[in-house]
């Protein structure tokens, strides 16, 4: 049954299009759809040939909007839109709140959706921007493969494929990965539990506002109180303690010395609906949105106090029942005293073992670790992974067997408030090519960062140390592009622009699939987007530092570009750039790279001998050229990291770079440059 023309391509009952057995009708229908301009005005589905973007002439916005619920075709609260003056797609709730972005379009993929790299084999995207408007369109790579993007009622954007021999649509990827991460997916005063089949439930003391639509999986109306609060009498309301809760958004901070004063502050405010005490008093006013129950596996969380009517306090009801039954069970307890004693001992032991899991989360995502828990997780900091000027890194294991990397910082002259602020900024950064910060510890003088553990260690261990694993060219090129993407994100897509300041192989970590992830933001310097430059004390590792570090000039993201160029040369050669310097500056490997590239000679001679010449020559040539552009003396001559990504992906062309002036001086006057050797050389310490 075709319930609505605007829903023609989506109705589950429309078997001529979506049925599992009628492929010829689907082929005919999709062909008809692609040839009709009416589908330039998408609803919840983006089909090949359709446009998403902005019409500058009519001021029309071409975006996706799902139904309100499966039986109500009214527009829902979610939308999938192209940003006004850019190439990123955004997911919106109620037209105002953004909760996901695709990242910028590189010319080949969307930077925050790595799965789109595989789309080259399924779909080809085209971006157009002119006086008429700016928009994306796409086409299927094969005539017998049908594809579509759909914004679900859940607020998730999904990419489906129906290929030759398929009997149903196959989901390729979706964002957000979890439905609970869609903004207000369960409505106000509800809780989202990803492990529960029903997903959404009302908070204790609340009930569905519109039960009829709640049964249709439409939770947008949320829940309301069973018993209204009476603000004129604080005795009529109390607080229900909830555990393992990810704090909802939009909290306010109050000054309160302890949890009791925080509770009273909330109780005396008629608008206050919840509070939490996490070394500071946090309160929530009005509707509670995005309350999420953390997964049961390895739960870490904190107590959250929900304001309810005294008559609705679930704990009080349970307490009353226990009191009634206590007398009737007293004799049984006496008889089983011995067994109870043993049981209590066992419970104490179990709680002690699990105490490291009773952690607090702050700022919606970061875990506030206790020092004793980290000491236990690292077995008293016994397994050292590395050591640098700013601290040592140890391997740790949480009670749920999750491996972590624990960095104990030293010589950090920061107060707790400043440290928390910087950690909060770092923790908000999420990208596939950046190591995720789990949490931190700030007890007394202790300053510790906790990251995801990378099982394949750092890039330097595979490039420079004796290792049975030899990275082939494909893996190296993948690492080079991934590292560039991570830097491009730090420089251009973060809310606050970040200069890493210490790009080197030791800080390129590899996960189980050898995907690169930039680590160690302890040296990063944040600069607001309103400032293009910032003067800072010199940081980083000598040998990867741009000339402006030594000249005292202001540092910009182009300093990271220089370091990346030096790193890229080492990825190509499989050796330290400084190797052979004891025999003369003419052996400085970047000089050899620059000479061969500018003369148009065979770049395969620059390749790591262990690869025996096995490399894609076009990719190798691009890598050598872009490395030489990155290490130019003048930062204005260096490309942006976004441009580096596009060049390495083959989206943009790259010309022959000039020999950098500092390399030219070393090449022409090696004797005069001998005094500069300390500038080039680097210590063997790792960060």
XYZ file of C-alpha atoms in Angstrom:
687
model
C 0.000 0.000 0.000
C 1.371 3.407 -0.980
C 0.268 5.553 1.927
C 1.543 8.895 0.641
C 3.227 10.254 -2.496
C 5.935 11.932 -0.401
C 6.589 8.561 1.241
C 6.506 6.604 -1.997
C 10.022 5.279 -1.754
C 9.887 4.451 1.950
C 6.651 2.728 2.907
C 7.413 -0.751 4.268
C 4.237 -1.951 2.542
C 5.364 -0.660 -0.882
C 6.564 -4.026 -2.110
C 6.955 -2.840 -5.677
C 9.922 -0.843 -4.381
C 11.062 -2.283 -1.089
C 9.725 -5.816 -1.188
C 12.157 -8.669 -0.908
C 11.144 -10.517 -4.085
C 10.244 -7.961 -6.739
C 13.567 -6.619 -7.974
C 12.413 -5.849 -11.572
C 9.717 -3.472 -10.286
C 12.279 -1.789 -8.040
C 14.616 -1.283 -10.983
C 11.860 0.311 -13.035
C 10.701 2.484 -10.171
C 14.175 3.727 -9.253
C 14.877 4.552 -12.877
C 11.647 6.547 -12.985
C 12.517 8.318 -9.727
C 15.954 9.365 -10.943
C 14.502 10.957 -14.071
C 11.908 13.138 -12.325
C 12.814 16.544 -10.933
C 10.204 16.202 -8.198
C 12.787 14.231 -6.281
C 15.026 17.279 -6.158
C 12.843 18.055 -3.130
C 13.669 15.133 -0.827
C 11.684 14.138 2.244
C 13.381 11.541 4.428
C 15.299 9.861 1.598
C 18.123 11.073 -0.624
C 18.200 9.167 -3.914
C 20.911 9.160 -6.600
C 20.626 12.271 -8.734
C 18.827 14.197 -6.015
C 20.294 17.341 -4.511
C 20.966 18.289 -0.903
C 22.079 21.832 -0.201
C 20.904 25.403 -0.721
C 19.175 27.155 -3.617
C 20.504 30.727 -3.575
C 17.849 31.941 -6.012
C 14.785 30.726 -4.130
C 16.450 30.674 -0.686
C 15.172 27.103 -0.430
C 16.935 24.593 1.778
C 17.120 21.073 0.351
C 17.349 18.780 3.370
C 16.011 15.513 4.769
C 13.259 15.365 7.389
C 11.650 12.112 8.621
C 8.061 11.445 9.603
C 6.923 12.183 13.135
C 6.222 8.483 13.671
C 5.387 5.491 11.426
C 1.721 6.515 11.274
C 2.085 10.299 11.226
C 3.569 11.867 8.067
C 3.926 15.272 9.731
C 7.562 16.492 9.718
C 9.580 15.146 12.609
C 12.032 17.056 14.788
C 15.204 15.800 13.108
C 16.811 17.119 9.922
C 19.897 16.368 7.807
C 21.285 19.547 6.248
C 24.299 20.930 4.417
C 26.001 23.773 6.275
C 25.317 27.197 4.816
C 28.809 28.069 3.599
C 30.732 24.835 3.650
C 30.831 21.176 2.705
C 29.847 19.500 5.983
C 26.512 17.826 6.601
C 24.877 18.303 10.009
C 22.163 16.506 11.944
C 19.814 18.916 13.715
C 17.166 18.505 16.384
C 14.303 20.970 16.249
C 16.205 23.069 13.716
C 18.644 24.388 16.309
C 20.609 21.755 18.206
C 23.384 19.998 16.279
C 24.423 16.559 17.492
C 26.529 15.161 14.628
C 28.549 16.341 11.635
C 30.058 14.513 8.684
C 33.156 16.713 8.683
C 34.332 18.604 5.630
C 34.367 17.147 2.121
C 37.954 16.392 1.085
C 37.036 15.916 -2.544
C 36.876 12.177 -2.010
C 35.478 11.459 1.462
C 33.806 13.211 4.378
C 36.526 13.677 6.983
C 34.566 12.299 9.968
C 32.984 9.378 8.130
C 35.884 7.082 7.213
C 33.419 4.570 5.768
C 32.878 6.936 2.838
C 36.309 5.883 1.610
C 34.629 2.615 0.651
C 31.847 4.563 -1.029
C 34.148 5.033 -4.032
C 33.219 1.470 -4.948
C 29.498 2.091 -4.412
C 28.714 5.783 -4.910
C 30.403 8.823 -6.404
C 29.664 12.232 -4.892
C 29.751 15.581 -6.655
C 29.809 18.987 -4.975
C 28.768 22.081 -6.901
C 28.812 25.705 -5.791
C 27.905 28.621 -8.050
C 25.633 31.655 -8.255
C 22.560 29.396 -8.277
C 23.408 27.522 -5.123
C 25.587 24.942 -3.445
C 24.658 21.298 -3.200
C 25.794 17.681 -3.226
C 24.525 15.014 -5.554
C 25.667 11.448 -6.058
C 25.377 8.505 -8.419
C 25.624 4.747 -8.124
C 28.913 3.293 -9.308
C 27.160 0.318 -10.932
C 24.025 0.048 -13.034
C 22.788 -2.993 -11.129
C 23.375 -1.517 -7.653
C 20.795 0.710 -5.978
C 21.622 2.987 -3.080
C 19.882 5.503 -0.861
C 20.441 7.660 2.196
C 17.620 7.769 4.711
C 17.072 9.907 7.790
C 15.216 7.614 10.155
C 12.577 8.611 12.673
C 15.247 7.794 15.281
C 17.374 10.742 14.132
C 20.040 8.537 12.535
C 21.243 8.971 8.949
C 21.697 5.581 7.260
C 23.244 4.495 3.961
C 21.636 1.445 2.304
C 22.643 -0.687 -0.682
C 20.678 -3.217 -2.750
C 23.074 -5.040 -5.034
C 22.781 -7.763 -7.598
C 21.487 -10.937 -5.969
C 20.377 -9.108 -2.801
C 16.965 -9.895 -1.314
C 16.805 -6.859 0.944
C 18.420 -3.510 1.657
C 21.819 -3.816 3.343
C 22.936 -1.176 5.851
C 26.475 0.025 5.060
C 26.894 2.669 7.767
C 24.904 4.954 10.029
C 25.483 7.951 12.284
C 25.210 8.321 15.187
C 26.222 4.724 15.787
C 23.903 4.491 18.804
C 20.357 5.788 18.818
C 20.839 7.136 22.342
C 23.355 9.599 20.902
C 20.678 11.309 18.814
C 19.643 14.508 20.559
C 16.558 14.163 22.795
C 15.688 10.866 21.120
C 13.572 9.865 24.128
C 12.112 13.290 24.838
C 12.067 15.194 28.122
C 12.230 13.493 31.553
C 13.076 10.114 30.023
C 16.091 7.837 30.081
C 17.743 6.099 27.145
C 19.131 2.588 27.595
C 20.878 1.268 24.498
C 20.854 -2.277 25.896
C 17.091 -2.312 26.374
C 14.889 -3.434 23.495
C 12.403 -0.670 24.246
C 15.279 1.867 24.378
C 13.305 4.692 26.002
C 11.669 4.778 29.391
C 10.338 7.457 31.694
C 12.400 8.516 34.684
C 11.113 7.267 38.067
C 8.122 9.346 39.127
C 7.233 10.170 35.514
C 4.920 8.672 32.882
C 4.528 9.081 29.085
C 2.999 12.416 28.174
C 1.140 10.911 25.201
C 0.898 7.123 25.789
C -0.683 6.487 22.382
C 2.297 7.758 20.358
C 4.764 6.311 22.874
C 3.583 2.862 21.754
C 4.419 3.884 18.166
C 8.048 4.522 19.202
C 7.463 8.272 19.014
C 9.067 9.501 22.222
C 9.455 13.126 21.165
C 6.731 14.302 23.570
C 8.658 12.778 26.458
C 7.286 12.214 29.923
C 5.587 14.236 32.652
C 5.400 13.967 36.410
C 2.924 11.591 37.979
C 2.629 13.978 40.892
C 3.277 17.717 40.358
C 5.821 19.341 42.664
C 4.623 21.796 45.288
C 7.346 24.399 45.457
C 5.776 26.262 48.376
C 6.608 23.340 50.657
C 10.028 21.720 50.266
C 8.827 18.758 52.369
C 6.653 17.633 49.476
C 9.620 16.877 47.224
C 12.729 14.786 47.663
C 15.519 13.288 45.568
C 15.913 9.865 44.038
C 19.525 8.759 43.629
C 20.273 7.194 40.238
C 23.518 5.375 39.457
C 25.592 4.937 36.268
C 24.032 7.944 34.586
C 25.647 10.006 31.868
C 24.785 13.536 32.876
C 22.190 15.282 30.717
C 23.065 18.511 28.935
C 22.701 22.117 30.099
C 23.791 21.920 33.716
C 24.548 25.000 35.791
C 27.311 25.331 38.364
C 26.657 26.673 41.863
C 28.941 27.392 44.784
C 28.304 24.780 47.472
C 30.755 23.359 49.978
C 29.288 19.866 50.099
C 26.572 17.635 48.714
C 24.048 18.590 51.402
C 24.297 22.295 50.618
C 24.013 21.465 46.934
C 20.845 19.469 47.656
C 19.329 22.330 49.625
C 20.166 24.820 46.879
C 18.248 22.705 44.376
C 15.388 22.057 46.779
C 14.843 25.783 47.346
C 14.734 26.532 43.613
C 11.347 25.742 42.072
C 12.913 25.365 38.627
C 15.566 22.869 39.760
C 14.777 19.334 38.601
C 18.019 17.486 39.453
C 21.443 17.963 40.985
C 24.823 16.261 41.242
C 27.887 16.902 43.337
C 31.206 16.280 41.615
C 33.668 18.399 43.597
C 31.302 21.152 42.573
C 27.553 21.619 42.670
C 25.718 21.052 39.395
C 21.998 21.631 38.994
C 19.549 21.212 36.121
C 16.543 23.426 35.500
C 13.465 22.723 33.408
C 13.222 19.789 31.003
C 15.809 17.032 31.391
C 17.069 15.895 27.986
C 19.581 13.222 26.940
C 19.653 11.272 30.194
C 21.533 8.105 29.296
C 22.146 4.900 31.233
C 25.716 3.745 30.775
C 26.389 0.180 29.503
C 26.591 -2.571 32.086
C 29.988 -3.763 30.849
C 32.678 -2.005 32.846
C 30.282 0.635 34.067
C 31.777 3.876 35.211
C 29.526 6.660 36.306
C 28.361 8.918 39.054
C 25.380 9.508 41.256
C 22.703 11.787 39.916
C 19.896 13.087 42.113
C 16.490 13.389 40.457
C 13.871 15.595 42.088
C 10.559 13.802 42.567
C 7.439 14.226 44.638
C 7.890 12.638 48.050
C 5.027 10.252 47.311
C 6.840 9.002 44.195
C 10.171 8.211 45.830
C 10.762 4.592 44.868
C 13.406 4.150 47.545
C 11.002 5.119 50.326
C 8.477 2.532 49.128
C 11.107 -0.163 49.086
C 12.265 0.871 52.553
C 8.738 0.560 53.965
C 8.367 -2.943 52.582
C 11.651 -3.994 54.130
C 10.572 -2.717 57.558
C 7.319 -4.681 57.410
C 9.082 -7.896 56.573
C 12.003 -7.427 58.948
C 10.292 -8.983 61.994
C 9.094 -12.027 60.079
C 12.571 -12.780 58.806
C 14.485 -12.230 62.050
C 14.402 -15.908 63.104
C 15.563 -17.037 59.675
C 18.442 -14.577 59.760
C 19.518 -15.926 63.134
C 19.470 -19.525 61.896
C 21.462 -18.626 58.806
C 23.874 -16.318 60.621
C 26.915 -18.327 59.685
C 25.977 -18.396 56.017
C 25.189 -14.670 56.079
C 28.580 -13.877 57.599
C 30.330 -15.762 54.809
C 28.173 -14.037 52.217
C 29.028 -10.603 53.628
C 32.742 -11.393 53.518
C 32.431 -12.469 49.888
C 30.518 -9.316 49.016
C 33.169 -7.131 50.636
C 35.892 -8.848 48.643
C 33.923 -8.468 45.425
C 33.290 -4.795 46.117
C 36.967 -4.213 46.745
C 37.847 -5.849 43.470
C 35.256 -3.795 41.656
C 36.033 -0.516 43.400
C 38.208 0.597 40.515
C 35.101 0.451 38.348
C 33.143 2.790 40.621
C 34.392 5.853 38.829
C 32.906 9.212 38.149
C 32.375 10.783 34.767
C 32.588 14.507 34.218
C 31.545 16.764 31.381
C 29.341 14.062 29.834
C 32.240 11.845 28.774
C 35.489 12.052 30.768
C 36.101 9.735 33.687
C 37.461 11.180 36.907
C 39.795 8.444 38.152
C 41.008 8.047 41.691
C 44.770 7.742 42.018
C 44.504 4.502 43.981
C 42.398 2.973 41.194
C 44.978 3.891 38.550
C 47.768 2.543 40.727
C 45.863 -0.726 40.986
C 45.074 -0.783 37.248
C 48.748 -0.277 36.337
C 50.003 -2.672 39.019
C 51.732 0.185 40.774
C 52.869 1.702 37.442
C 55.024 -1.313 36.631
C 54.627 -1.724 32.833
C 56.144 1.338 31.212
C 55.280 1.948 27.561
C 57.411 5.050 27.079
C 58.948 8.086 28.702
C 59.427 11.666 27.603
C 60.160 15.130 28.866
C 56.631 15.620 30.163
C 56.053 12.263 31.793
C 55.871 8.507 31.521
C 53.217 6.264 29.981
C 52.129 2.982 31.572
C 49.815 0.213 30.518
C 46.826 -0.424 32.727
C 43.862 -2.778 32.826
C 40.481 -1.857 34.311
C 38.400 -4.408 36.253
C 36.361 -5.182 33.123
C 39.633 -6.122 31.312
C 39.670 -2.914 29.253
C 43.260 -1.919 28.490
C 44.213 1.726 29.000
C 47.294 3.907 28.578
C 48.066 5.987 31.663
C 50.271 9.062 31.251
C 51.658 10.434 34.503
C 52.588 14.058 33.866
C 55.491 15.754 35.588
C 56.747 19.337 35.861
C 53.236 20.614 35.210
C 52.809 23.953 36.934
C 49.040 24.135 36.769
C 46.331 24.435 39.355
C 43.517 21.905 39.389
C 41.018 24.308 37.827
C 43.306 25.169 34.888
C 44.190 21.510 34.406
C 40.516 20.513 34.357
C 39.732 23.234 31.818
C 42.446 22.057 29.436
C 41.463 18.418 29.904
C 37.839 19.322 29.221
C 38.855 20.807 25.867
C 40.953 17.769 24.966
C 38.174 15.385 25.974
C 35.702 17.058 23.648
C 37.843 16.193 20.625
C 36.622 13.083 18.809
C 38.122 11.886 15.515
C 39.023 8.514 14.068
C 42.671 9.566 13.759
C 43.049 10.977 17.269
C 43.655 8.939 20.407
C 40.572 9.201 22.592
C 41.029 10.643 26.050
C 39.156 8.500 28.567
C 39.654 10.588 31.645
C 42.077 12.049 34.124
C 43.184 12.188 37.725
C 43.777 15.420 39.644
C 44.461 14.529 43.261
C 46.775 16.823 45.226
C 49.830 17.260 42.975
C 49.000 14.246 40.789
C 48.158 15.061 37.161
C 47.383 11.976 35.076
C 45.736 11.457 31.696
C 44.079 8.170 30.683
C 43.825 7.257 26.987
C 42.695 4.365 24.836
C 45.405 1.723 24.702
C 46.915 1.184 21.260
C 47.915 -2.502 20.920
C 50.400 -1.946 18.075
C 52.323 0.756 19.871
C 53.902 3.749 18.203
C 55.039 4.201 14.628
C 58.652 4.645 15.684
C 58.822 1.092 17.058
C 57.855 -0.316 13.639
C 59.988 2.050 11.575
C 63.224 2.267 13.533
C 63.454 -0.660 15.942
C 64.145 -4.303 15.198
C 60.709 -5.718 14.597
C 59.485 -8.848 12.795
C 56.651 -6.758 11.360
C 57.610 -4.668 8.340
C 55.058 -2.112 7.254
C 54.470 -2.431 3.521
C 53.919 0.621 1.346
C 50.125 0.352 1.465
C 50.175 0.453 5.260
C 52.626 3.365 5.325
C 50.578 5.413 2.893
C 47.453 4.673 4.927
C 49.257 5.904 8.045
C 50.464 9.044 6.259
C 46.956 9.970 5.092
C 45.348 9.173 8.451
C 47.881 11.291 10.318
C 47.259 14.170 7.915
C 43.508 13.856 8.479
C 43.952 14.009 12.227
C 46.051 17.158 11.956
C 43.621 18.747 9.505
C 40.855 18.169 12.035
C 42.866 19.771 14.848
C 43.738 22.773 12.697
C 40.457 23.476 10.964
C 37.484 21.546 12.339
C 37.832 21.764 16.114
C 35.722 24.240 18.028
C 39.021 25.684 19.212
C 41.932 25.435 16.795
C 44.712 23.254 18.174
C 48.413 23.255 17.322
C 49.870 19.886 18.275
C 53.473 21.149 18.557
C 55.076 17.702 18.763
C 54.471 15.692 15.584
C 56.893 12.768 15.407
C 56.712 8.959 15.024
C 56.567 8.449 18.796
C 53.258 10.295 18.881
C 51.668 8.360 16.009
C 49.987 5.380 17.658
C 48.531 2.364 15.868
C 45.392 0.486 16.836
C 44.716 -3.216 16.260
C 44.118 -2.605 12.528
C 47.184 -0.343 12.164
C 45.018 2.746 11.843
C 47.037 5.804 12.890
C 45.943 7.931 15.807
C 47.633 11.140 16.908
C 48.502 11.037 20.575
C 49.905 13.285 23.291
C 48.028 16.536 23.375
C 49.942 17.486 26.507
C 52.125 19.785 24.416
C 49.303 21.247 22.354
C 48.660 24.971 22.516
C 45.098 26.104 22.083
C 44.326 29.258 20.165
C 40.886 30.719 19.647
C 39.588 30.994 16.115
C 39.576 34.758 16.453
C 43.379 34.660 16.773
C 45.399 33.587 13.762
C 48.728 33.481 15.567
C 49.976 32.949 19.076
C 53.329 33.523 20.715
C 54.302 30.593 22.867
C 57.319 29.094 24.521
C 59.200 26.689 22.297
C 58.017 23.116 22.615
C 58.310 19.926 20.661
C 61.265 17.752 19.702
C 64.267 19.206 17.915
C 64.668 17.683 14.455
C 60.990 18.069 13.666
C 60.737 21.755 14.557
C 60.006 24.437 11.984
C 62.498 27.325 11.564
C 60.108 29.746 13.279
C 60.630 27.900 16.556
C 64.274 29.023 16.527
C 63.740 32.519 15.091
C 61.289 33.483 17.814
C 58.498 34.151 15.329
C 54.879 33.464 16.175
C 53.755 29.857 15.872
C 50.815 28.862 13.665
C 49.437 25.486 12.500
C 52.039 25.637 9.708
C 54.618 24.614 12.333
C 52.816 21.265 12.550
C 52.884 21.078 8.744
C 56.689 21.315 8.816
C 56.903 18.547 11.425
C 54.561 16.409 9.339
C 56.862 16.832 6.326
C 59.821 15.556 8.342
C 57.678 12.667 9.612
C 56.554 11.783 6.086
C 60.160 11.542 4.910
C 60.874 9.063 7.720
C 57.799 7.015 6.797
C 59.155 6.780 3.238
C 62.728 5.917 4.168
C 62.115 3.831 7.281
C 64.989 5.559 9.041
C 65.623 8.596 11.199
C 66.347 11.721 9.189
C 69.395 12.378 11.346
C 70.876 8.949 10.630
C 74.392 9.289 9.161
C 74.951 12.850 10.361
C 78.130 11.796 12.131
C 79.639 11.304 8.681
C 78.654 14.793 7.504
C 75.656 17.052 6.996
C 75.450 16.004 3.372
C 74.017 12.724 4.692
C 71.000 14.519 6.178
C 68.297 12.501 4.425
C 65.859 15.369 3.691
C 68.617 16.888 1.511
C 68.712 13.713 -0.571
C 64.921 13.721 -0.906
C 64.825 17.373 -1.997
C 67.608 16.882 -4.566
C 66.007 13.826 -6.168
C 62.512 15.371 -6.252
C 63.599 18.689 -7.778
C 65.761 16.950 -10.398
C 62.972 14.546 -11.329
C 65.107 11.500 -10.581
C 63.829 8.067 -9.534
C 62.117 8.433 -6.159
C 62.135 4.659 -5.616
C 65.768 5.051 -4.504
C 64.453 6.901 -1.455
C 62.264 3.999 -0.382
C 63.003 1.847 2.663
C 65.345 -0.955 1.514
C 63.207 -3.497 3.371
C 60.380 -2.889 0.891
C 62.598 -3.954 -2.027
C 61.140 -1.293 -4.292
C 57.568 -2.521 -3.823
C 55.492 0.669 -3.808
C 52.966 2.519 -5.938
C 55.240 4.952 -7.777
C 52.550 7.618 -8.194
C 51.789 7.550 -4.488
C 55.487 7.596 -3.621
C 56.075 10.570 -5.916
C 53.167 12.483 -4.393
C 54.419 11.726 -0.892
C 57.952 12.921 -1.672
C 56.720 16.120 -3.302
C 54.280 17.003 -0.555
C 56.947 16.303 2.095
C 59.273 18.818 0.430
C 56.495 21.406 0.227
C 55.768 20.897 3.922
C 59.349 21.675 4.991
C 59.706 24.974 3.135
C 61.350 27.744 5.197
C 58.551 30.253 4.737
C 55.334 29.030 6.318
C 53.365 30.746 3.534
C 54.857 28.271 1.063
C 53.698 25.264 3.070
C 50.298 23.729 2.292
C 47.490 23.429 4.804
C 46.936 19.946 6.186
C 43.601 19.741 4.399
C 45.473 20.340 1.130
C 48.010 17.669 2.094
C 45.166 15.159 2.515
C 43.745 16.041 -0.888
C 47.147 15.705 -2.572
C 47.883 12.321 -1.001
C 44.434 11.074 -1.991
C 45.099 12.133 -5.571
C 42.269 14.656 -5.529
C 44.601 17.639 -6.054
C 47.730 17.951 -8.152
C 51.097 18.943 -6.735
C 53.943 20.698 -8.500
C 57.708 20.335 -8.202
C 58.793 21.984 -4.934
C 61.933 24.119 -4.654
C 64.728 22.918 -2.395
C 64.046 24.465 1.025
C 66.534 27.250 1.697
C 67.862 25.762 4.915
C 68.557 22.471 3.116
C 70.138 24.340 0.223
C 72.512 26.100 2.602
C 73.443 22.796 4.192
C 73.933 21.213 0.775
C 76.092 24.028 -0.637
C 78.078 24.897 2.493
C 78.332 21.791 4.656
C 81.398 23.102 6.473
C 79.813 26.454 7.378
C 76.691 24.639 8.449
C 78.502 22.305 10.806
C 77.609 24.541 13.735
C 73.972 23.962 12.860
C 74.239 20.248 13.461
C 72.797 20.520 16.950
C 69.777 22.238 15.443
C 69.130 19.273 13.183
C 69.951 16.478 15.585
C 67.480 15.230 18.108
C 67.830 13.351 21.336
C 66.737 9.741 21.557
C 64.080 10.456 24.151
C 60.535 9.689 23.241
C 57.406 11.384 24.408
